[in-house]
XYZ file of C-alpha atoms in Angstrom:
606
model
C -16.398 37.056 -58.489
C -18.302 40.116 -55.763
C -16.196 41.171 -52.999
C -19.012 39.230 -50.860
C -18.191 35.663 -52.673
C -14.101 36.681 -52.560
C -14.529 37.478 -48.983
C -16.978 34.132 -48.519
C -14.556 31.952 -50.126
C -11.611 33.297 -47.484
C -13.789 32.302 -44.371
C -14.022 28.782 -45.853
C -10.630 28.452 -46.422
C -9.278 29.774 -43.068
C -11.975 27.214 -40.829
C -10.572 24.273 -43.422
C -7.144 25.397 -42.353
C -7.824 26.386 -38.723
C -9.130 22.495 -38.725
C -6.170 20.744 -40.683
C -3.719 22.858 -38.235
C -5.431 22.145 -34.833
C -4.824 18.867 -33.017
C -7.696 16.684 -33.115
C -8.509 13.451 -30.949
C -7.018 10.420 -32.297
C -8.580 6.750 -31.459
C -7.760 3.665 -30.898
C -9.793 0.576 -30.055
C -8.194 -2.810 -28.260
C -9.793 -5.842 -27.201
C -8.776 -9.272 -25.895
C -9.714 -10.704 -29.537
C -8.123 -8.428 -31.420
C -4.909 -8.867 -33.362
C -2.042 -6.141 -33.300
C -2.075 -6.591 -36.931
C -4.940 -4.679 -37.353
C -5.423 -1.235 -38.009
C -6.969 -0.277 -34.135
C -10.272 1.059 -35.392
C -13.256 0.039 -33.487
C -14.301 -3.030 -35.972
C -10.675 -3.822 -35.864
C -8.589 -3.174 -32.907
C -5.822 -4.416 -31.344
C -4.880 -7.323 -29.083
C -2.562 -5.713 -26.755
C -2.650 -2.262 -25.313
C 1.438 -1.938 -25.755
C 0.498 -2.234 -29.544
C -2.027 0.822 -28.897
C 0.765 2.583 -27.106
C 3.739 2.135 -29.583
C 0.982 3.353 -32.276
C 1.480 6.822 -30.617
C 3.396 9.394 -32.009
C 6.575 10.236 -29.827
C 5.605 13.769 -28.500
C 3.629 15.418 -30.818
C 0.849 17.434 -29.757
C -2.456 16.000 -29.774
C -5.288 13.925 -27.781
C -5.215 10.054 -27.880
C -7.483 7.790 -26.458
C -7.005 4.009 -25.972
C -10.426 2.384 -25.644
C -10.091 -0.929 -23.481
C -12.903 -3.453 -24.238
C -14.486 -5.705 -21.947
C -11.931 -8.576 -20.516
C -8.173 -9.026 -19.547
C -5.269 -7.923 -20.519
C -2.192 -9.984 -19.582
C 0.965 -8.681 -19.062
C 4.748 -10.702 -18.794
C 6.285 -6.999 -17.586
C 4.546 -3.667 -17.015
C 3.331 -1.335 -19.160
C 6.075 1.762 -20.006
C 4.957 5.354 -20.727
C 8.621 7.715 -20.426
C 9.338 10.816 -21.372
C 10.842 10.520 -24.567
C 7.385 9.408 -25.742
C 4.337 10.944 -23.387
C 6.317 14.792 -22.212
C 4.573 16.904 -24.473
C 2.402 19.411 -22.449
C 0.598 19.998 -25.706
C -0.181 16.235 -25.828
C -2.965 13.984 -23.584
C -3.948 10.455 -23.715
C -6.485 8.825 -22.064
C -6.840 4.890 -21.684
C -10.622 4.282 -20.484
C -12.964 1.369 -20.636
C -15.328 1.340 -23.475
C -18.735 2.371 -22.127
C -20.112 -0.720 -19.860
C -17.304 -2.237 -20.546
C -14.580 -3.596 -17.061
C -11.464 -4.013 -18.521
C -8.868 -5.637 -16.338
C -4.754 -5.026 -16.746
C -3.671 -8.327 -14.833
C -0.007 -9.607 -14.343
C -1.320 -12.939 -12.943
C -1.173 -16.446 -14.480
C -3.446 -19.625 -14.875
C -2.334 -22.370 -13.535
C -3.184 -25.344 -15.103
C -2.319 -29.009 -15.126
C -3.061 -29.852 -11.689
C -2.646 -33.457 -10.634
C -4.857 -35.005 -7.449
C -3.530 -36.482 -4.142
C -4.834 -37.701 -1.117
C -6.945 -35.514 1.710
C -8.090 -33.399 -1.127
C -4.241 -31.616 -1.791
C -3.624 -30.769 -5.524
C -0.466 -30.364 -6.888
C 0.851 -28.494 -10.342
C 4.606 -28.031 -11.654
C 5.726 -24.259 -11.707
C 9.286 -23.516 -12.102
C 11.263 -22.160 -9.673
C 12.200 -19.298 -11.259
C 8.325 -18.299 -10.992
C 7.469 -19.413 -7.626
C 4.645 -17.648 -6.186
C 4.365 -16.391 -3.073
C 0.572 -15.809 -3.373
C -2.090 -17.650 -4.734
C -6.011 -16.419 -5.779
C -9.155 -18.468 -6.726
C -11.868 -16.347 -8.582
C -9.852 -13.262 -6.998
C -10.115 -14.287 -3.459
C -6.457 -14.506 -1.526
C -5.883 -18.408 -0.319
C -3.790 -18.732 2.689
C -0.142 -19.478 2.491
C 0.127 -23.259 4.689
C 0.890 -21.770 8.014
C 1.013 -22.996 11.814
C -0.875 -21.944 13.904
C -4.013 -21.469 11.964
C -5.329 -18.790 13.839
C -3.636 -16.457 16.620
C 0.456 -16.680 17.483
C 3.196 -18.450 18.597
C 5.109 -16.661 21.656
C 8.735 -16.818 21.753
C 10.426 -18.661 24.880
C 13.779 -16.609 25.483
C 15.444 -14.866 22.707
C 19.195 -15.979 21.817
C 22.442 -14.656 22.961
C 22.355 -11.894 20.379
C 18.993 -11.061 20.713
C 18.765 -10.364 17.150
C 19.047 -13.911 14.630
C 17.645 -16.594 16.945
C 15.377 -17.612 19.619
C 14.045 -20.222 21.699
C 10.502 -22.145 21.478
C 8.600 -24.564 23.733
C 9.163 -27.991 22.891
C 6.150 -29.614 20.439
C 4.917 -25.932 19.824
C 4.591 -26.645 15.914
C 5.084 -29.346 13.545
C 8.495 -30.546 12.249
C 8.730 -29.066 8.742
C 9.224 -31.461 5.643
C 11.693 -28.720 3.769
C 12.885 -26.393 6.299
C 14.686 -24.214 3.414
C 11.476 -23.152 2.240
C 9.511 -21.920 5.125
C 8.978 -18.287 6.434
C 9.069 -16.849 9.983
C 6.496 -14.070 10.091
C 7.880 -12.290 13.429
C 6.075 -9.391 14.949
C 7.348 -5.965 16.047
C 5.666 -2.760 17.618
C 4.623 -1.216 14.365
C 6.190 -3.694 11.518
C 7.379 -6.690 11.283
C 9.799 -9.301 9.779
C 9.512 -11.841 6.954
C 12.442 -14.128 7.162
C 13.785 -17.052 5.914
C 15.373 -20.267 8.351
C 18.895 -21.300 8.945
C 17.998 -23.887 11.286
C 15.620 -25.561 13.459
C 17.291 -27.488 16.604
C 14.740 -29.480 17.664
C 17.184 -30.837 20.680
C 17.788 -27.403 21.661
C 14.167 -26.714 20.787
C 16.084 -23.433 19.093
C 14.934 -21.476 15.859
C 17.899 -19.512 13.855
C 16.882 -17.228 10.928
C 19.363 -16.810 7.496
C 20.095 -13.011 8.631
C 18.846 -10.584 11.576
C 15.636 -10.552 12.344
C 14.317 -6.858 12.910
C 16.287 -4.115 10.857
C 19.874 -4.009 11.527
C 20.518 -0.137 11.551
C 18.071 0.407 14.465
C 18.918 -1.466 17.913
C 15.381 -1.177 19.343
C 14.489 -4.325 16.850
C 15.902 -6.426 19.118
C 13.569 -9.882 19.502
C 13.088 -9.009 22.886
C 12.977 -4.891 23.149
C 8.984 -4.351 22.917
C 7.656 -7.606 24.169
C 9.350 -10.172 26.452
C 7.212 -13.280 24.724
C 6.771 -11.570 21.094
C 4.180 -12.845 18.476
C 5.198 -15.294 15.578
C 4.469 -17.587 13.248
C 5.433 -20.060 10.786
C 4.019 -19.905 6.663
C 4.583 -22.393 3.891
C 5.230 -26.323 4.077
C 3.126 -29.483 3.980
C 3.356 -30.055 7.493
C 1.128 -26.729 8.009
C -1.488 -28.003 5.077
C -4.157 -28.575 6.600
C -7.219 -26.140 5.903
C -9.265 -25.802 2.656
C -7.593 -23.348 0.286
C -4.676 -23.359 1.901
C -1.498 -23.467 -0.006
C 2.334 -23.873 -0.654
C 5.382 -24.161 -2.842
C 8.066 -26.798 -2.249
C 11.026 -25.371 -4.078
C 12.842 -28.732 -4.225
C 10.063 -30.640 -6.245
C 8.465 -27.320 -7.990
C 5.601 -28.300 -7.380
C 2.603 -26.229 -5.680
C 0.105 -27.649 -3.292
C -3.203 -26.782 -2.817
C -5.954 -28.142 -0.462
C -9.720 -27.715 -1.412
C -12.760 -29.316 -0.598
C -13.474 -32.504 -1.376
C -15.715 -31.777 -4.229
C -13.670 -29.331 -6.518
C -11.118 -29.627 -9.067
C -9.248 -26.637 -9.591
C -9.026 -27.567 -13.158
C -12.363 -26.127 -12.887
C -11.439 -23.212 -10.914
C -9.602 -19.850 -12.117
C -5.864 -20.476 -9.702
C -4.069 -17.761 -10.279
C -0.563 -16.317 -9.253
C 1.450 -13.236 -10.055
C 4.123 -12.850 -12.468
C 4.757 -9.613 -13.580
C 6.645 -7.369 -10.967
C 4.435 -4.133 -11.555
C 1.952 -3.454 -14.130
C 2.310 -0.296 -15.195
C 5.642 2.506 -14.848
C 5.359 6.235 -15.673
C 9.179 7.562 -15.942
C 10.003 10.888 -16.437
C 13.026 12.822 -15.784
C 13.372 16.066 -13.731
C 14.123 18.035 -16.771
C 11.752 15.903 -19.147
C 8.239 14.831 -16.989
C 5.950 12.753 -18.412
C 2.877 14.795 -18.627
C -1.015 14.058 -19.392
C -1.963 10.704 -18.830
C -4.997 9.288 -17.951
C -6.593 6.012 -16.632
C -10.242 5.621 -16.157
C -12.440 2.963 -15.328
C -9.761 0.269 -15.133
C -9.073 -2.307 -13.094
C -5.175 -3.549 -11.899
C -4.703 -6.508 -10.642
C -2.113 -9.345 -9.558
C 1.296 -7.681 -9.345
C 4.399 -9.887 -8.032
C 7.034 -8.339 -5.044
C 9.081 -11.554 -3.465
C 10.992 -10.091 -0.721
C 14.991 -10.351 -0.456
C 16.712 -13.581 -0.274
C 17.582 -12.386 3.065
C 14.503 -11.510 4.362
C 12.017 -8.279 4.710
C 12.772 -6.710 7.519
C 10.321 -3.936 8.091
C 10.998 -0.345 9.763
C 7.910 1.193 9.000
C 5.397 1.396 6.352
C 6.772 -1.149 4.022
C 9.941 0.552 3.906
C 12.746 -2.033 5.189
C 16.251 -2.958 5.823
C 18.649 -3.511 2.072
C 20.014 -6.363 2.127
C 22.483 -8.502 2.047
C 24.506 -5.298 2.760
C 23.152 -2.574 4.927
C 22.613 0.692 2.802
C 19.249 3.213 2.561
C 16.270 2.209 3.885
C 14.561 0.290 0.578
C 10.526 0.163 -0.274
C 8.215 -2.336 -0.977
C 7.462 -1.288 -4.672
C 4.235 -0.597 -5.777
C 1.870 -2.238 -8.969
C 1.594 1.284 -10.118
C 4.435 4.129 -9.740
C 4.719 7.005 -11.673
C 8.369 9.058 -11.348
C 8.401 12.833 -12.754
C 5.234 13.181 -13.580
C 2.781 16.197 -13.910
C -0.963 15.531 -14.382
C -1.421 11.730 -14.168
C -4.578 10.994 -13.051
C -6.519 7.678 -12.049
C -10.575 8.082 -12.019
C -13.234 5.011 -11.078
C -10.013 2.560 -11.098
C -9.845 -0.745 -8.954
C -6.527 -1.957 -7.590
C -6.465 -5.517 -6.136
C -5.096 -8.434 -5.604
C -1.352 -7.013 -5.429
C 1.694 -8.641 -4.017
C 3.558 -5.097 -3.279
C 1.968 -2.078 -2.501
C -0.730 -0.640 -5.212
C -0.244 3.196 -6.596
C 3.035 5.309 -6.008
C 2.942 9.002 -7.059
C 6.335 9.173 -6.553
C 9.255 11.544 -6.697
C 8.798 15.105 -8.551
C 5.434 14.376 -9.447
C 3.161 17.366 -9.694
C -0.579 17.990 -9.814
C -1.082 13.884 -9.979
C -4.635 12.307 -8.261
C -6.575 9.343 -7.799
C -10.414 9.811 -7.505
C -13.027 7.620 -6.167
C -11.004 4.481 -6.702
C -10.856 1.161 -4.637
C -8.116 -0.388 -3.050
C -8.017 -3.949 -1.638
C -6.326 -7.069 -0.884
C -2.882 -5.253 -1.319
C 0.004 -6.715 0.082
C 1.410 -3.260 0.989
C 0.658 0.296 1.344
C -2.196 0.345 -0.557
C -1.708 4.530 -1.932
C 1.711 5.979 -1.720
C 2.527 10.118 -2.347
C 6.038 11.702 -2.231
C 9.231 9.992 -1.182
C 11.376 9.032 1.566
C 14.562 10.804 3.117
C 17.374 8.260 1.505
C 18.178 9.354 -2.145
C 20.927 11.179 -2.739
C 21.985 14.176 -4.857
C 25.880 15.116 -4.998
C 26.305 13.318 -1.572
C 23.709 14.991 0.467
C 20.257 14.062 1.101
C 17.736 14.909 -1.626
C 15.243 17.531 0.476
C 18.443 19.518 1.455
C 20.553 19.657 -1.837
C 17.439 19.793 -4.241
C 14.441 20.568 -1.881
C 12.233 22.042 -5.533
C 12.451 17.946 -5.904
C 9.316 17.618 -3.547
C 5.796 16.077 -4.797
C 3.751 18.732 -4.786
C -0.273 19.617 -5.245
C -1.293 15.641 -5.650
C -4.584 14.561 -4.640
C -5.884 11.681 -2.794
C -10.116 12.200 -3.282
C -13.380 9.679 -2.762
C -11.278 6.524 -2.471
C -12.249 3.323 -0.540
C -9.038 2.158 1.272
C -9.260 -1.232 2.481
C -7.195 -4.676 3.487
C -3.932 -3.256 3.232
C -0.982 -4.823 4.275
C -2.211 -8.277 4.011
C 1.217 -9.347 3.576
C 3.121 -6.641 4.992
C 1.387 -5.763 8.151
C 2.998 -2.623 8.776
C 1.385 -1.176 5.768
C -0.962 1.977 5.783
C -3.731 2.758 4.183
C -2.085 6.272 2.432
C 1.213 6.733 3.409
C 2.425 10.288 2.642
C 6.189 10.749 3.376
C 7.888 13.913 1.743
C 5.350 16.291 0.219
C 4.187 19.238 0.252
C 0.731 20.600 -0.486
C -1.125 17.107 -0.702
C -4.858 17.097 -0.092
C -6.205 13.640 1.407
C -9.779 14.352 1.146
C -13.245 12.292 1.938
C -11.449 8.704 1.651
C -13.332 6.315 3.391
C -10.212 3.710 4.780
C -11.156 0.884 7.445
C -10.028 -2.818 7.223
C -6.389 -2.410 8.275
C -3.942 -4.548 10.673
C -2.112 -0.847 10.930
C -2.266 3.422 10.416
C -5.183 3.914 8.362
C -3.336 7.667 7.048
C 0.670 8.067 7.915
C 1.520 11.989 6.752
C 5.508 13.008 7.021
C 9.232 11.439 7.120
C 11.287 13.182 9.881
C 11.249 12.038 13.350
C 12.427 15.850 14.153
C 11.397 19.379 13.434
C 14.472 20.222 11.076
C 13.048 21.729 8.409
C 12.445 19.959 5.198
C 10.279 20.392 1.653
C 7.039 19.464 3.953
C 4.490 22.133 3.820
C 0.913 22.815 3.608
C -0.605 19.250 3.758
C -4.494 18.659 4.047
C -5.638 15.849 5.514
C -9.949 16.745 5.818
C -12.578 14.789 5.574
C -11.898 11.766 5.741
C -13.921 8.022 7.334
C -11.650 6.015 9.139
C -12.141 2.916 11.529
C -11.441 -0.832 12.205
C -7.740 -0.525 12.249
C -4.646 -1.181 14.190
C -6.101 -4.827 14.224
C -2.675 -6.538 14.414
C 0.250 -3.749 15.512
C 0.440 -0.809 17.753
C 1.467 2.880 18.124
C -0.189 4.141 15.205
C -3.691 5.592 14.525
C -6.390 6.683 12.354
C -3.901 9.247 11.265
C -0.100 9.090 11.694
C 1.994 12.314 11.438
C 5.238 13.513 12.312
C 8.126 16.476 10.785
C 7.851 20.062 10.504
C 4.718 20.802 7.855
C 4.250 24.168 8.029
C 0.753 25.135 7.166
C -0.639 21.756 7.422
C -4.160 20.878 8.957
C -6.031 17.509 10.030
C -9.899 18.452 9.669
C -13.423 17.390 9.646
C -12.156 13.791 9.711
C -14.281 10.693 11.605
C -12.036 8.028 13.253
C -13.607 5.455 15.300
C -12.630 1.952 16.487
C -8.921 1.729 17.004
C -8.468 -1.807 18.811
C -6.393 -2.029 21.411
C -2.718 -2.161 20.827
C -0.516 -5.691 20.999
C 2.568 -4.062 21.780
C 4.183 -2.261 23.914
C 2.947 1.645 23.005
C -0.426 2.581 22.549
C -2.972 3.187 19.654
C -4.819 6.236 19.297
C -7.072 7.952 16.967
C -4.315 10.438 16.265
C -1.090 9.982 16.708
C 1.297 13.158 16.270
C 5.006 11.924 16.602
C 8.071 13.386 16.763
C 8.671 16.791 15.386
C 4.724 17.586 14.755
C 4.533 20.918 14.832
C 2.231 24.192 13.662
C -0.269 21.791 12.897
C -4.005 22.734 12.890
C -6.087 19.706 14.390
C -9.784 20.810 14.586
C -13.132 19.823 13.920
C -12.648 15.626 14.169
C -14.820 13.416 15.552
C -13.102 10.232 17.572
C -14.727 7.867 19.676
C -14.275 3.802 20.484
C -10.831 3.962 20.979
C -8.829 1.731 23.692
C -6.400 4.404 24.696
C -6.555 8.324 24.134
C -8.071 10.001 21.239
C -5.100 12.049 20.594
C -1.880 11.333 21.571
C 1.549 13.959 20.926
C 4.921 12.085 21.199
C 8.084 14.971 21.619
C 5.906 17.714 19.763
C 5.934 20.949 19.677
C 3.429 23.861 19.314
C 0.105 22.769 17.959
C -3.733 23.914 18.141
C -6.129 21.853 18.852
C -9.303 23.533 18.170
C -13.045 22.228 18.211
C -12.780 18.460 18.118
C -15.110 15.930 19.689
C -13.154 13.266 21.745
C -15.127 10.617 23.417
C -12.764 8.799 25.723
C -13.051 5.018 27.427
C -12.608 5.344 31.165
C -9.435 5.839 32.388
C -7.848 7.456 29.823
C -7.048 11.329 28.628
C -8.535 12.936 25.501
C -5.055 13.868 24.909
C -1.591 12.132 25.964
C 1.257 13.983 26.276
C 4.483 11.879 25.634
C 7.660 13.766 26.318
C 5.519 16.648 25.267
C 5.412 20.007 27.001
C 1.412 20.343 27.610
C 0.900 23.472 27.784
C 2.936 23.601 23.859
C -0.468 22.087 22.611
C -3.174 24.988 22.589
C -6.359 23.618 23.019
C -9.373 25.784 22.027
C -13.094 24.579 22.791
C -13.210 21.442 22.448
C -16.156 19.145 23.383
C -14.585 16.125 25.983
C -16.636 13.548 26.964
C -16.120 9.973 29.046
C -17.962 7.140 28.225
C -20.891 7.055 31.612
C -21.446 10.768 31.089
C -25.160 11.594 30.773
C -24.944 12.965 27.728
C -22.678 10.993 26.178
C -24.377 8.602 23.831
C -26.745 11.171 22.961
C -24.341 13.792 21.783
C -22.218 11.032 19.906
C -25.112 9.757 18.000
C -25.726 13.256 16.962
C -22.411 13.618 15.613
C -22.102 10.644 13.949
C -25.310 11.576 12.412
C -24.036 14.846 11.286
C -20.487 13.315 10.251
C -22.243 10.834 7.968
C -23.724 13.761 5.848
């Protein structure tokens, strides 16, 4: 053999081994038809995608996709990826739709076997063990049976103790048929209470709920504290059936009711109801993250939350009162959550229909996004980053004994953010609490009975892990349509570094409490924030308000104000704390109002 052919031969031989040795991209295929018998190769994949998942090796380096055919994938419980499997930073998997293909992870149920009254109400068995709490028909949300159709109920006089019962005007609502059953859906400022009844004294025309209603820890939830006559109303019993696609659940027969036109059977219809309680939980550890997952072109839908025997009491965005016992402030959990995680990612994914709140990027996660997603129908917050103040390490609060715990560098980008908090009303759009370095960037979020973005967790300027959070470019309007004090953007804590830019906010109804609504809203402890560059108009009180701030700038923003009030309110605020550097103000009746608006919006919308 030549030195050439010796030296030939060599090259072969190293590329062969070069190829054996590096980590190639392993497949597998899954489809609603399949069988998890078969091998998971494209002419014979899988049934389930756990099957696709268990098929992985446990960290060993190397890129895995899971191809999702067209259809629906059913789940009893959520889907686990943990660290002892997925932590390899030399190992990715990606779980994408085939191409054309909308594959749909659903937690929901069919319900079948439906049985025809009178007045066109349906009823079907479910245990009571699986009682639902929400009900869908070819994905659109039926109303839970409640009274008064539209609008409120106003309370009379609130009890004695201003906090478990109150009075109502005699005849203001049907007698229920199984009082044990039916929710009071109570309004605060900013949140409000789901509760369950104790009693109904129809002779004292006086309505008791099973525990307090408002959260016990703080004494401004008193019935009475924000509004003299506050909003309620009453969800789920016959007596309130009486709209098409309207619904409830009698726990004493187990039977649900439904009422549709005359001329349907919803044996014919896709009914559907929640059973699994999430859909899909990424679990790390702080010294073992989960690492390198990705979800693409996916859709989640119908994930199950029933609130505490005792009731949800809320405090603000979704996170509530524990009960029985008082303890740390608990959170309405979310379809999605991923714990300890570093580069998860969510691309061209659809989240709706969900009983809790829809994607958490949750504690210690690092470098995680979610890219031009949709969000809707969500009973909760519909995106969640970072973490509150309550968990504790060796007695002390998390972001003082382990501050490095922070989610950092996650990415909220090209999202549609809308109907939020259809359950929980109190819900934002994004909520943000502890993070640092977050970008929230060219979301478009509208649709909301609340905050459309809420950024911090401190109601003080003590310092915490809060740093360096961007919240630019961003469309946000048609919010605050039930609750008040809140705004297109929500912020409050020391956040060194952080900015609010180039964002569009624009109809902010008027509030129905007692504190006002704005198109920015900087509460208590805001401080060395840059504000500049936002456009705000249509909003019933002041485009920006500060509530016991500090020193901000507020630098080249248009603010188009109704007559009568401020471009900027200063609550317990020291004014001249806020700089305020060329910015355009204008009142609605100036000459050149609606002219220079209509610019803006025109040059906002590119």
């Amino acid at each position: 053999m030549t030195t050439s052919s010796v030296n030939g031969f060599f090259l072969i031989l190293n590329i062969f081994l070069l190829s054996c040795l590096s980590p190639g991209e392993t497949e597998f295929y899954v489809a609603p038809a399949g069988n998890d018998a078969n091998s998971g190769t494209a002419k014979k994949p899988f049934q389930t995608i756990q099957k696709a998942l268990e098929a992985i090796p446990s960290n060993e380096p190397g890129n895995y996709v899971i191809h999702l055919a067209d259809g629906t994938y059913f789940l009893e419980k959520p889907l686990l990826m943990a660290a002892d499997k997925f932590s390899n930073s030399e190992s990715k998997l990606v779980l994408k739709a085939v191409e054309g293909a909308s594959p749909v992870i659903s937690g929901g149920n069919r319900i079948k076997g439906w049985q025809k009254l009178n007045d066109g109400i349906w009823e079907a068995k479910i245990q009571k063990e699986r009682s639902p709490t929400e009900l869908f028909i070819d994905e659109r949300r039926c109303t839970r049976a409640r009274f008064p159709n539209e609008g409120f109920l106003r309370v009379k006089k609130a009890g004695d103790d201003h906090r478990t019962n109150f009075f109502f005007e005699e005849g203001e609502f049907p007698v229920p048929t199984n009082i044990s059953d039916v929710e009071l859906v109570f309004f605060h400022d900013w949140s409000i209470s789901r509760i369950g009844l104790k009693e109904i004294d129809f002779q004292k025309h006086q309505l008791t709920a099973v525990d307090s209603i408002g959260a016990k820890s703080l004494s401004f939830f008193n019935i009475d504290n924000w509004e003299e006559h506050p909003r309620y109303f009453l969800e789920n019993d016959k007596a309130f059936l009486d709209m098409d696609f309207e619904w409830c659940y009698d726990s004493n027969t187990e039977k649900i009711l439904l009422k549709l036109p005359v001329d349907q059977n919803p044996e014919e219809l896709n009914v559907m109801f929640p059973v699994s309680e999430g859909l899909v939980l990424i679990n790390g550890t702080k010294d073992q993250p989960v690492k390198n997952i990705a979800f693409e072109g996916i859709k989640f839908q119908y994930s199950a939350w029933k609130i505490p025997s005792q009731g949800y009491c809320g405090i603000q965005a979704c996170h509530h009162d524990s009960r029985p016992e008082s303890g740390p402030w608990e959170v309405v959990p979310a379809a999605i959550k991923a714990e300890w995680a570093e580069d998860v990612l969510f691309n061209n994914c659809t989240f709706q229909n969900l009983g809790g709140s829809g994607l958490w990027i949750s504690t210690g996660c690092k470098n995680c996004g979610v890219n031009n997603s949709l969000f809707t129908d969500i009973g909760g917050n519909g995106i969640m980053v970072g973490e509150g103040q309550d968990r504790m390490v060796g007695g002390e609060p998390w972001w003082k004994e382990t501050p490095g715990d922070v989610a950092t560098g996650n990415s909220v980008k090209n999202c549609t953010v809308m109907q939020c908090g259809v359950r929980f009303f109190g819900a934002v759009g994004i909520w943000c609490g502890f993070t640092a370095e977050v970008n929230v960037k060219s979301n478009h979020i509208y649709d909301l009975p609340y905050t459309g973005i809420s950024i911090g967790w401190m109601w003080s300027p003590v310092p915490t892990p809060c740093r360096a959070n961007v919240v630019d470019g961003n469309h946000i309007h048609n919010i605050m349509n039930l609750l008040s004090d809140g705004g297109g953007i929500y912020m409050l804590g020391l956040q060194p570094g952080s900015k609010l830019v180039n964002n569009h906010i624009h109809d902010v109804r008027i509030n129905a409490g007692r504190a006002e609504s704005n198109g920015m809203f900087l509460d208590e402890g805001t401080t060395d924030v840059l504000v500049a560059n936002n456009l705000i108009y249509n909003i019933a009180k002041s485009p920006l308000r500060f509530h016991r701030a500090t020193t901000n700038l507020v630098k080249e923003n248009y603010l188009f104000c109704s007559p009568g009030n401020p471009p900027i309110r200063y609550n317990r605020t020291n004014e001249e704390d806020i700089q305020k550097v060329n910015n355009l103000v204008l009142t609605e009746g100036d000459e050149s109002y609606r002219q220079q608006l209509e610019e803006l919006i025109e040059r906002f919308a590119d």
